[in-house]
CSV table of C-alpha atoms and ligand atoms in Angstrom, one decimal:
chain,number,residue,atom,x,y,z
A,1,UNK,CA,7.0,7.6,26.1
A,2,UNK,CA,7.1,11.5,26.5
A,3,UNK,CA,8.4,13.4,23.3
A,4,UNK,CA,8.3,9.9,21.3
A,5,UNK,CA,4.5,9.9,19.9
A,6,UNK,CA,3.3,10.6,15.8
A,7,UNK,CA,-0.2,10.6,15.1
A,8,UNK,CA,-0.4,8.8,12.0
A,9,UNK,CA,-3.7,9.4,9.7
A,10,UNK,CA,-4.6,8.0,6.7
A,11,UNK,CA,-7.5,9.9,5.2
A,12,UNK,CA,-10.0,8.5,2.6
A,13,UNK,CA,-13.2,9.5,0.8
A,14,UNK,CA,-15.4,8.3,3.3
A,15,UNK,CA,-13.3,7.0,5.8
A,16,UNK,CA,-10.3,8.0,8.5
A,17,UNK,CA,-7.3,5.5,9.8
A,18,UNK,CA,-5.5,7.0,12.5
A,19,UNK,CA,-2.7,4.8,14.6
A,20,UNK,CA,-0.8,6.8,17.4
A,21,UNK,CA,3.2,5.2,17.0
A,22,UNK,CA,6.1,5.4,19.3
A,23,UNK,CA,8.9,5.9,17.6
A,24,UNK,CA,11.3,4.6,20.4
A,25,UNK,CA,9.4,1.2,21.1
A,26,UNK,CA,7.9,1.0,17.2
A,27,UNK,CA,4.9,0.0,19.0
A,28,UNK,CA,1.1,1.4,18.1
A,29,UNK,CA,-0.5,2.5,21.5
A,30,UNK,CA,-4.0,3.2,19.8
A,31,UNK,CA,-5.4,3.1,16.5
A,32,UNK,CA,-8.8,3.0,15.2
A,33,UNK,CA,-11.2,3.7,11.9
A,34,UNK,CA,-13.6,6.8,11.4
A,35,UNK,CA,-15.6,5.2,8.5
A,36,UNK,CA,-19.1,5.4,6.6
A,37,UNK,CA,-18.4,9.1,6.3
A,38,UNK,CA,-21.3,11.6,4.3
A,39,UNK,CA,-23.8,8.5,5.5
A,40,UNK,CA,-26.1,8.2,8.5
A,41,UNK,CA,-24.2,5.5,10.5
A,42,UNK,CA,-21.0,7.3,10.3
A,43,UNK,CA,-18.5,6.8,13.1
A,44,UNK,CA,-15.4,6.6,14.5
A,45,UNK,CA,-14.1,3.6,16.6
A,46,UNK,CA,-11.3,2.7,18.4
A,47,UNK,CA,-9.5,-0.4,20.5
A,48,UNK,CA,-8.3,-0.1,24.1
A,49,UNK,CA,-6.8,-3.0,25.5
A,50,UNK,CA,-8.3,-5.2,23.0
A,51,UNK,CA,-11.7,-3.7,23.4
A,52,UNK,CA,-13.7,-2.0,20.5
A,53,UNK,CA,-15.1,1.7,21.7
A,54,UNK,CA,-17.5,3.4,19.0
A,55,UNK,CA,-18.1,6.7,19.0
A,56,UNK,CA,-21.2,7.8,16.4
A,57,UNK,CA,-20.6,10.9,14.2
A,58,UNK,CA,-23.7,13.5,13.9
A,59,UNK,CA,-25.6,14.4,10.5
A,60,UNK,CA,-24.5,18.0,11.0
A,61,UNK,CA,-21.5,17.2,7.9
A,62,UNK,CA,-17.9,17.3,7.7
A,63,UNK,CA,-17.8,14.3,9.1
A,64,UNK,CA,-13.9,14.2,8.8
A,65,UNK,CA,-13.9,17.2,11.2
A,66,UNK,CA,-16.2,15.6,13.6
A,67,UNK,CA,-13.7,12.8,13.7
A,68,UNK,CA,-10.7,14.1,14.1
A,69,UNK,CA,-11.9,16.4,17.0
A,70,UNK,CA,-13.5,13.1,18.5
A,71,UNK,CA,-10.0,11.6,18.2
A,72,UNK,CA,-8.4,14.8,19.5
A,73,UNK,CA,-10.8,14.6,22.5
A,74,UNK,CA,-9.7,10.8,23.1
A,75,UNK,CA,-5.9,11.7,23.3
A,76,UNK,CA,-7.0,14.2,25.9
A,77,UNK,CA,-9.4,11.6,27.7
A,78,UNK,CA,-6.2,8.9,27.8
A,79,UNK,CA,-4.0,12.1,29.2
A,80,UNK,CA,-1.7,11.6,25.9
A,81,UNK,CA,-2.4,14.3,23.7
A,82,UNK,CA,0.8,16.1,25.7
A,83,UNK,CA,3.0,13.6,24.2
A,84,UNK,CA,2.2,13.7,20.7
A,85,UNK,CA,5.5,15.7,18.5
A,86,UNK,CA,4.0,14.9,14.9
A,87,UNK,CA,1.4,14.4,12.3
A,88,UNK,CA,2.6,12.0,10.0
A,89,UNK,CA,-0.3,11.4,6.9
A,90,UNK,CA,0.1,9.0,4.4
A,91,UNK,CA,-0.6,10.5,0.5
A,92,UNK,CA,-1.3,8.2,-2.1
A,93,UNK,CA,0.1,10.3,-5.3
A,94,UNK,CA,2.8,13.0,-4.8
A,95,UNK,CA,3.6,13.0,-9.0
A,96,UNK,CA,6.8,13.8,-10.3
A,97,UNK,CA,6.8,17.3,-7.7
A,98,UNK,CA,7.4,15.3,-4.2
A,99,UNK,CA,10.6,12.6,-4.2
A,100,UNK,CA,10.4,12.9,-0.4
A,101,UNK,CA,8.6,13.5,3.1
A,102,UNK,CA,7.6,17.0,3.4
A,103,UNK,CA,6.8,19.6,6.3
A,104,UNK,CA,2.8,20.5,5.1
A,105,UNK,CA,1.8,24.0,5.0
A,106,UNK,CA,-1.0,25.4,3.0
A,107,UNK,CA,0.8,25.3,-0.2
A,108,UNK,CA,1.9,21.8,0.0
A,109,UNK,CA,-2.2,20.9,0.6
A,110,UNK,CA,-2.4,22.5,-2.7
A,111,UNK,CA,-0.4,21.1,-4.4
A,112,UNK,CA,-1.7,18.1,-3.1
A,113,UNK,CA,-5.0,19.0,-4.6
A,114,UNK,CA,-3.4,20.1,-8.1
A,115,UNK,CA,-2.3,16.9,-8.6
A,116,UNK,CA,-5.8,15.2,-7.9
A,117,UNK,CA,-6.7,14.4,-11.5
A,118,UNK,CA,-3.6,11.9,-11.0
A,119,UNK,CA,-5.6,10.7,-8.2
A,120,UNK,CA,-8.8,11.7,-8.3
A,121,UNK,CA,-10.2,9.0,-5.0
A,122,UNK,CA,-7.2,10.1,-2.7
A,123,UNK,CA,-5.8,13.3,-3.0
A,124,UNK,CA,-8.5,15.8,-2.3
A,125,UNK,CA,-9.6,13.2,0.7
A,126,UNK,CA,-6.2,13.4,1.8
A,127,UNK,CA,-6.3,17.5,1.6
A,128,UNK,CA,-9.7,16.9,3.5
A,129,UNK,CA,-7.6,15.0,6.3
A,130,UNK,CA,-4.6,17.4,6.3
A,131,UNK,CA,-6.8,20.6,6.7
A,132,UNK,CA,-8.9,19.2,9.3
A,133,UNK,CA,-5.6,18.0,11.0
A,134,UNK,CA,-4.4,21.2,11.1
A,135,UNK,CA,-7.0,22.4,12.5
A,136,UNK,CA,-7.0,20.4,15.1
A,137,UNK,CA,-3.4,20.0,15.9
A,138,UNK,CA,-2.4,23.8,15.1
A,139,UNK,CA,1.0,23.9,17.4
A,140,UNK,CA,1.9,20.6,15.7
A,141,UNK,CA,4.5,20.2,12.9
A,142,UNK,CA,2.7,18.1,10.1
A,143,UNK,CA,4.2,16.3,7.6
A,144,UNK,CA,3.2,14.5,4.3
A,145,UNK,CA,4.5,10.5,3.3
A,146,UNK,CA,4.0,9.7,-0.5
A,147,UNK,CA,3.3,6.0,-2.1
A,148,UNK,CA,4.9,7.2,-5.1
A,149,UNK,CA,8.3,9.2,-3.1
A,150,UNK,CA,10.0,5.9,-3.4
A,151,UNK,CA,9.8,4.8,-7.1
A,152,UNK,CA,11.1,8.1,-7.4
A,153,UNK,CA,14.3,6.8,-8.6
A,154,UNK,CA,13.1,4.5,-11.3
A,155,UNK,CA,15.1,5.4,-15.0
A,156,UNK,CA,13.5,6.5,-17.7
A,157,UNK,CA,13.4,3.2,-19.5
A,158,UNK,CA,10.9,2.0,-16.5
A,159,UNK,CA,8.6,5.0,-16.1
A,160,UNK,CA,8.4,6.1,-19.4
A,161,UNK,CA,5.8,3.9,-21.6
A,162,UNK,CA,6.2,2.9,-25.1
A,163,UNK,CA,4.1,5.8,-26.4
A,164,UNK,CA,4.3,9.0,-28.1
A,165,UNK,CA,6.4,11.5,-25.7
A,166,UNK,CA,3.9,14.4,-26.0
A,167,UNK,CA,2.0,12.4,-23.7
A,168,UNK,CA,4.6,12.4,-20.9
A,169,UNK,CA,5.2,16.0,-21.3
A,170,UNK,CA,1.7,17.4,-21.7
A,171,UNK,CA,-0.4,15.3,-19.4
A,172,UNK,CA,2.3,13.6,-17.1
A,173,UNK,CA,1.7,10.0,-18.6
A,174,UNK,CA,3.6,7.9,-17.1
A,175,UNK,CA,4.3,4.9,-14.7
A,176,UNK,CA,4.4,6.7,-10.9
A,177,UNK,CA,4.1,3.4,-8.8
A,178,UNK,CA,2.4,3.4,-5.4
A,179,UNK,CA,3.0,1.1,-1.9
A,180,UNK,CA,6.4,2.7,-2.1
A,181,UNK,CA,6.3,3.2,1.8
A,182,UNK,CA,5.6,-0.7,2.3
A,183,UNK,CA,8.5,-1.7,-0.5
A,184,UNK,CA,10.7,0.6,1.5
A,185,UNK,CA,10.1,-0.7,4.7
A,186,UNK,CA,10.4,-4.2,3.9
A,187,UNK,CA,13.7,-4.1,1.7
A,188,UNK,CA,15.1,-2.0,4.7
A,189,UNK,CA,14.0,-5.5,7.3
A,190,UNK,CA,15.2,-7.7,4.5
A,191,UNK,CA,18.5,-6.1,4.6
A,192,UNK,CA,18.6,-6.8,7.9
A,193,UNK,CA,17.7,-9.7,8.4
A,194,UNK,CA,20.4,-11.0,5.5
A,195,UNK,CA,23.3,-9.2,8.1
A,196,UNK,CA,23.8,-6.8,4.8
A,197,UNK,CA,23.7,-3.0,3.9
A,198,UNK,CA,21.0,-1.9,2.1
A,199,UNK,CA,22.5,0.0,-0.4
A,200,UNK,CA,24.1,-3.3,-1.5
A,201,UNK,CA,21.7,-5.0,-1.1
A,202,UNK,CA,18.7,-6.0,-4.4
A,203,UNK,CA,15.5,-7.4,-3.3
A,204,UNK,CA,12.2,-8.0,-5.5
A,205,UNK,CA,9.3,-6.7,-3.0
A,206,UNK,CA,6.3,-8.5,-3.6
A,207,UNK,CA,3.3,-6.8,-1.5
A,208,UNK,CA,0.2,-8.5,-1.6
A,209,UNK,CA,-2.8,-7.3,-0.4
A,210,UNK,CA,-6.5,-6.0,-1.5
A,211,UNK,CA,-4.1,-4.0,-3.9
A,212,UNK,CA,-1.1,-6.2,-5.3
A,213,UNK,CA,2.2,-4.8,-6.5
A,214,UNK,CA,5.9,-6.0,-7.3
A,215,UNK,CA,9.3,-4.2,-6.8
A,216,UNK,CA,12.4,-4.2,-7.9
A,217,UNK,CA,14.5,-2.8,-5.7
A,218,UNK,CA,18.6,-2.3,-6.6
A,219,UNK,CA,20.9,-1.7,-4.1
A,220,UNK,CA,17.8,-0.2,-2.1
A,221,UNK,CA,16.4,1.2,-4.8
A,222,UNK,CA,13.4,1.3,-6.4
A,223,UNK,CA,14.5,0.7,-10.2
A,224,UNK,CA,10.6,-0.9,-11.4
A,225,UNK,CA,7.3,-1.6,-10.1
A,226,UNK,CA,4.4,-3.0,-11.5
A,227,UNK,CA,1.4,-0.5,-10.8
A,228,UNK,CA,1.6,2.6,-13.6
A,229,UNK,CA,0.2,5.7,-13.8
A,230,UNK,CA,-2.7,4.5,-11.8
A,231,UNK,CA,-2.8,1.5,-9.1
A,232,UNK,CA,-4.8,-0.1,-11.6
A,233,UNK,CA,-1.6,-2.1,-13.6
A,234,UNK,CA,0.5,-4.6,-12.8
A,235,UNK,CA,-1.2,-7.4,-10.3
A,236,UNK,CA,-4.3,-9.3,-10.5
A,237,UNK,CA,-5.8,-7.8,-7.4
A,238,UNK,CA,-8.9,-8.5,-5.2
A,239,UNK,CA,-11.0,-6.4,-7.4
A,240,UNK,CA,-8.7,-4.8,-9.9
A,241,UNK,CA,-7.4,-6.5,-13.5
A,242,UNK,CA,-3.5,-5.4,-13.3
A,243,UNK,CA,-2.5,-5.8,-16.6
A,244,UNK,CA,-4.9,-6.1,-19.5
A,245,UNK,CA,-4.3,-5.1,-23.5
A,246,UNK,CA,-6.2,-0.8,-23.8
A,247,UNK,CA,-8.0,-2.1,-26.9
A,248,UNK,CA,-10.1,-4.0,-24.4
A,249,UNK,CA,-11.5,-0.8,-23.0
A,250,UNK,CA,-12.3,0.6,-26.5
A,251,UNK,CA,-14.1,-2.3,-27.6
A,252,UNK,CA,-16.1,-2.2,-24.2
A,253,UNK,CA,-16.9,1.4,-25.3
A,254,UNK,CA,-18.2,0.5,-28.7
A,255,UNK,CA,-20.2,-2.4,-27.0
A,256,UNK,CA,-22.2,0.7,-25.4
A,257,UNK,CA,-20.4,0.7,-21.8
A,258,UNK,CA,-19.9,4.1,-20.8
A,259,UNK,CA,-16.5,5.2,-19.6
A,260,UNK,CA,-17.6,5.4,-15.7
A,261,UNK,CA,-19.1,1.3,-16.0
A,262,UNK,CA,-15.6,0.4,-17.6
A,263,UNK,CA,-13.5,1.7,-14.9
A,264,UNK,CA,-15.7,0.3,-12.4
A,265,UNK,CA,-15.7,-2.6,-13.9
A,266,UNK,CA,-11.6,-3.1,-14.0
A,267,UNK,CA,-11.3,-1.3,-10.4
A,268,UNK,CA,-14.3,-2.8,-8.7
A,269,UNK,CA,-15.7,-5.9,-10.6
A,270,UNK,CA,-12.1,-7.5,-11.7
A,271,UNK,CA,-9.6,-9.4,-9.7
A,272,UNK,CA,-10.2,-12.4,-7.7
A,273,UNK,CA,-13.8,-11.4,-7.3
A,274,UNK,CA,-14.3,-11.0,-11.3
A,275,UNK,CA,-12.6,-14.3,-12.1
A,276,UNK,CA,-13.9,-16.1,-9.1
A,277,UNK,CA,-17.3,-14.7,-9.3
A,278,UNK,CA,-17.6,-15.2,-5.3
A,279,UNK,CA,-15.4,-13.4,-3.7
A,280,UNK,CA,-12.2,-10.5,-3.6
A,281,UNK,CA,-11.2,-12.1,-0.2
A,282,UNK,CA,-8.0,-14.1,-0.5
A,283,UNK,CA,-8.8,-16.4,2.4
A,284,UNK,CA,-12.7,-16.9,0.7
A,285,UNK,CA,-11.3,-18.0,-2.4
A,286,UNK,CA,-8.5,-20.6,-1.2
A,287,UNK,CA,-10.8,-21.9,1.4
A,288,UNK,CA,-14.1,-22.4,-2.3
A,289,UNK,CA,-10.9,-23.9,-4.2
A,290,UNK,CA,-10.3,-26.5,-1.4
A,291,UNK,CA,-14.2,-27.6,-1.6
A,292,UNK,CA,-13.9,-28.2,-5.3
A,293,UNK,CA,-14.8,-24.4,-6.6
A,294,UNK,CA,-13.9,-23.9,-9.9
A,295,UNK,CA,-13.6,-20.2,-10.6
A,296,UNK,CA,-12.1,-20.2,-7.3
A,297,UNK,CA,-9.2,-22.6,-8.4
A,298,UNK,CA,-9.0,-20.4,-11.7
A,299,UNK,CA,-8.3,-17.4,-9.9
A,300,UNK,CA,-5.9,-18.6,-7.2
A,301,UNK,CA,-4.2,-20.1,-10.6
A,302,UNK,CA,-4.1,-16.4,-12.4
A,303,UNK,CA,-3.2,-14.6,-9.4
A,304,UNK,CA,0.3,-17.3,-8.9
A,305,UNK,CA,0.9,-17.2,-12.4
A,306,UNK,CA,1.4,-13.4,-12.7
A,307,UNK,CA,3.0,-13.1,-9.4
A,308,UNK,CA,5.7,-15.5,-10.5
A,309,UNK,CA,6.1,-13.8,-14.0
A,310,UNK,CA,6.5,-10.3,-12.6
A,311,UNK,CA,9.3,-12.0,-10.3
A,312,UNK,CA,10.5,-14.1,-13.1
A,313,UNK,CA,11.0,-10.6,-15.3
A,314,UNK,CA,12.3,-8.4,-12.4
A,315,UNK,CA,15.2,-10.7,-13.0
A,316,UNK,CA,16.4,-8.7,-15.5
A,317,UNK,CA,16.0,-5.2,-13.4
A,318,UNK,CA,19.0,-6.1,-11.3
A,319,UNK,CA,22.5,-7.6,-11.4
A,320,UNK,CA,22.1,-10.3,-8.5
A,321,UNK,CA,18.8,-11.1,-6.2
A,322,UNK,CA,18.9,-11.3,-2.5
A,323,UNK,CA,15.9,-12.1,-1.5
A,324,UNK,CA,12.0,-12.2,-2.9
A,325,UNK,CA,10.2,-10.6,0.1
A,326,UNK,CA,6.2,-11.6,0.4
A,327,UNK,CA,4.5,-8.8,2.6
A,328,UNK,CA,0.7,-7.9,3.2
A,329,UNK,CA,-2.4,-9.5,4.1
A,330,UNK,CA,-1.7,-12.1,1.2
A,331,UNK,CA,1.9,-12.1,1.3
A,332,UNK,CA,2.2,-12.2,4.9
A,333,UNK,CA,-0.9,-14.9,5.2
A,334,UNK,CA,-1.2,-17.0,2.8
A,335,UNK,CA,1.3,-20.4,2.5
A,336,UNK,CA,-0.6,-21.6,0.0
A,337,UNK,CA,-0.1,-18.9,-2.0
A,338,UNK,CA,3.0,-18.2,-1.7
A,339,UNK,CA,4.3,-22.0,-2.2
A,340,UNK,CA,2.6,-21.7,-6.0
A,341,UNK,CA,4.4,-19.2,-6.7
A,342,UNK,CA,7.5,-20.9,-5.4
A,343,UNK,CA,6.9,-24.0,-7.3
A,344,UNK,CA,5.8,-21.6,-10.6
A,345,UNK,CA,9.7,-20.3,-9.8
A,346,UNK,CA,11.5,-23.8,-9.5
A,347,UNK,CA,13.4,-23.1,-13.1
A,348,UNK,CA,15.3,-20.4,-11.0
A,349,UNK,CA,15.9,-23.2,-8.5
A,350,UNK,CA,13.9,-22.4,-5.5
A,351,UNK,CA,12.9,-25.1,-3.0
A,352,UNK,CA,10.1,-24.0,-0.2
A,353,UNK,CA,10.9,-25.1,2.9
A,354,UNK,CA,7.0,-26.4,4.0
A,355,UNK,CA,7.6,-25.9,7.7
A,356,UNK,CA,9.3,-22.8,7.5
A,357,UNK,CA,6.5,-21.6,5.3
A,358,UNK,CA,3.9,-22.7,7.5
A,359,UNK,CA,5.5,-21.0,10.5
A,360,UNK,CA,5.6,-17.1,8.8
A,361,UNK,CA,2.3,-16.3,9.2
A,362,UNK,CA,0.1,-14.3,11.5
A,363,UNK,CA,2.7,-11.8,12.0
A,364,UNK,CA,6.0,-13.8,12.3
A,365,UNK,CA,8.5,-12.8,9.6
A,366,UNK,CA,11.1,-16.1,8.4
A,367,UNK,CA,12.2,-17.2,5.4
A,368,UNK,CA,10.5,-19.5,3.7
A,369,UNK,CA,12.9,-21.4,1.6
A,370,UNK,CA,15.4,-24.2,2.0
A,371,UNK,CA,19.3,-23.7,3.3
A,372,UNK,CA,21.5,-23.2,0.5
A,373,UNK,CA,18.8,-22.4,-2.1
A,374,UNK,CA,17.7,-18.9,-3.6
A,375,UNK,CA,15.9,-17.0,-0.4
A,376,UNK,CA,12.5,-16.4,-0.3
A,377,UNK,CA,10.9,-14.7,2.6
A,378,UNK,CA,8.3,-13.0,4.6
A,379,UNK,CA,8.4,-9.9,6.4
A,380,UNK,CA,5.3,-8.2,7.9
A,381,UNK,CA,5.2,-4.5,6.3
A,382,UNK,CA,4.3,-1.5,8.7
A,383,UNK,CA,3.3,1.6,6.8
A,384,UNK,CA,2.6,3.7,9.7
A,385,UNK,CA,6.0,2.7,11.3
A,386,UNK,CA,7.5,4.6,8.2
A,387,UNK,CA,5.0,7.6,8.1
A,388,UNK,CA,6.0,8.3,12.0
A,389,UNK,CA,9.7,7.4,12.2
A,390,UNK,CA,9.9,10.2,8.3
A,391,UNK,CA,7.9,12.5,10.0
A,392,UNK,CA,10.2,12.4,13.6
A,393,UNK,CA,13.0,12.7,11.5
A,394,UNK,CA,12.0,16.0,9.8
A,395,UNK,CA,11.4,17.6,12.8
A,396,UNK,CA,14.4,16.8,14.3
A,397,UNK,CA,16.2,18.0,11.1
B,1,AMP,P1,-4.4,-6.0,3.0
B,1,AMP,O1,-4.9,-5.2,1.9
B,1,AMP,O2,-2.9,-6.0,3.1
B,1,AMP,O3,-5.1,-5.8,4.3
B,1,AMP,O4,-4.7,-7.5,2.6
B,1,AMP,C1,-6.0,-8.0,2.5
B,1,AMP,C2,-6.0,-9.4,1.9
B,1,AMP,O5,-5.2,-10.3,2.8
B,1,AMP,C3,-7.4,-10.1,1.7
B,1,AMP,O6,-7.4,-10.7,0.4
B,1,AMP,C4,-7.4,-11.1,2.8
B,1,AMP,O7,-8.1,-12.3,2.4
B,1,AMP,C5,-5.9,-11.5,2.8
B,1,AMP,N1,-5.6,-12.2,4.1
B,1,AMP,C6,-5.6,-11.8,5.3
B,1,AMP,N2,-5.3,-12.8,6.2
B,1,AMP,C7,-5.2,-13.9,5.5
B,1,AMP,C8,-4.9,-15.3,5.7
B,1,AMP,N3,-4.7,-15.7,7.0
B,1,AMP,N4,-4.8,-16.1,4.7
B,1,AMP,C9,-4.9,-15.7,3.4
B,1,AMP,N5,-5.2,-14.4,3.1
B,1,AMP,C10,-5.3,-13.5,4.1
């Protein structure tokens, strides 16, 4: 295990997800949660051997601090801190400036921070998480992962909207995409698992989670994705629209909502929950549709629908199709889901194989349609996996 080990840390607002990888087995040895953070039952909690440990944070502040040094302390505790090479953190928005994994020093946290109006809930949380990290770890190399590095390839004719260039070039309007770790990871399995190279191999990546987004990935690349300039496009998600016409939000405006209640509305209020009006949880709303619910029924129906029309249009991104790749809690989960959006995609002649479908869940990775018709299938995505094995290959460079 020795010389093997990345500390992986995803750092939010209020919240810190940490998962300690081995880059030789791929295996996660310890992971755990610092959440509730600025609030008086903030903690930080962990598994051992299947068994939850939680460790309450103090109301003295900086409660990312206070975690991380609890976390520090537990690697000592387990006699593994020795063996850690890395810091691998994820970063939700690296702009147009970072197409690729990069050693962080105090500049790059900067940057990090200059592009925060980009992403105004991650970024600085993620400078938060980095400085602390540092702090903590100061003899380790650490590096940053961006969601965005991947679609880094997309042409112009993808990324650029249909709107007046001035916006591009003053304010950086444009379609970045995000999940780009998980879409890499996935296509790279898929290729794989199809006995073929990846760079000739085309795949549309569909990764469904509390956030929802689609890929289409050309001879492993990204060449279109369906979240924009935001993580707010594309998708019906749990809680957030995807796609919706802008003169909605003007006419919200007029109606006497105030800027803040609109976009909490189509981030927080929208989705599955929003159409369902129960619940943003996939598994709440198939199991309300199978007793009869109808808002439930109407949003599992939306939700298929645009899935299958983002596959159906990714068509036309690339020159031949692999594979359509379901990953995430949704993806990975949810037969029913995924055999609507099969059977919304018969005109392009696939055939789900039931049993097959059944089987990849929980985990297990198959695919999920008949022999000798188009493939469809599932691959569990592993995000950290990424982050660690980017961030052991850097140092090693
Ligand atoms: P993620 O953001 O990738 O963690 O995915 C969260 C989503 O996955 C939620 O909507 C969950 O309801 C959904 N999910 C997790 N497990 C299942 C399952 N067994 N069946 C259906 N949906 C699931």
């Amino acid at each position: 295990m020795s010389n093997s080990l990345v500390l992986v840390i995803n750092s939010g607002s209020s919240s810190l997800k940490f998962a300690l990888i081995d880059t030789v087995s791929g295996e996660s040895t310890l992971s755990g949660l610092g959440e509730c953070f600025g609030l008086p039952e903030a903690n930080v909690s962990w598994k051992i051997n299947g068994e939850k440990q939680e460790y309450k944070l103090d109301d003295s502040g900086n409660h990312h601090q206070q975690a991380v040094n609890r976390i520090v302390a537990l690697l000592e505790e387990l006699g593994i801190k020795q063996d850690i090479v890395a810091v691998g953190h994820r970063v939700v928005h690296g702009g147009e400036k970072f197409t690729k994994t990069v050693k962080i020093d105090e500049a790059v946290v900067q940057e990090i921070e200059n592009l925060s109006d980009l992403a105004p809930l991650h970024n600085p949380a993620h400078a938060i998480g980095m400085r602390v990290a540092m702090k903590a770890f100061p003899t380790l190399a650490q590096y940053a992962v961006f969601d965005t590095a991947f679609h880094q390839t997309m042409p112009a004719k993808a990324y650029i909207g249909a709107i007046s260039q001035k916006l591009y070039k003053e304010y950086g309007i444009r379609r970045y995409g995000f999940h780009g770790t998980s879409h890499y990871f996935v296509s790279r399995e898929a290729a794989k698992m199809i006995n073929k190279p990846i760079d000739e191999s085309s795949f549309i990546s569909v990764h469904l989670g509390n956030g929802a987004s689609v890929c289409a990935i050309k001879n492993g690349k990204s060449v279109d994705t369906s979240m924009g300039f935001t993580p707010l496009s594309g998708l019906m998600m749990g809680t957030r629209c995807g796609d919706l016409d802008p003169s909605i939000i003007e006419f919200m405006l007029k109606k006497g909502w105030s800027p803040e209640e609109v976009f909490k509305e189509l981030n927080s209020k929208s989705g599955l929950l929003g159409v369902s009006g129960l619940t943003s949880d996939c598994r709440g709303i198939i199991e309300a549709m199978e007793n009869g619910h109808e808002g439930a029924t109407l949003a599992f129906d939306i939700f298929t629908y645009r899935v299958s029309k983002y596959i159906g249009s990714y068509m036309v991104a690339l020159d031949k199709l692999d594979g359509i790749i379901f990953t995430a809690g949704i993806g990975e989960n949810s037969q029913p889901i995924r055999s609507k959006i099969l059977e919304n995609l018969k005109i392009f002649g696939y055939l789900e194989d039931e049993e097959a479908n059944a089987a990849a869940r929980f985990g297990n990775r198959g695919i999920i349609t008949k022999p000798n018709t188009p493939v469809a299938m599932v691959i569990p995505t592993n995000e950290e996996w990424v982050i660690a094995k980017e961030s052991m290959a850097l140092l090693h460079a």
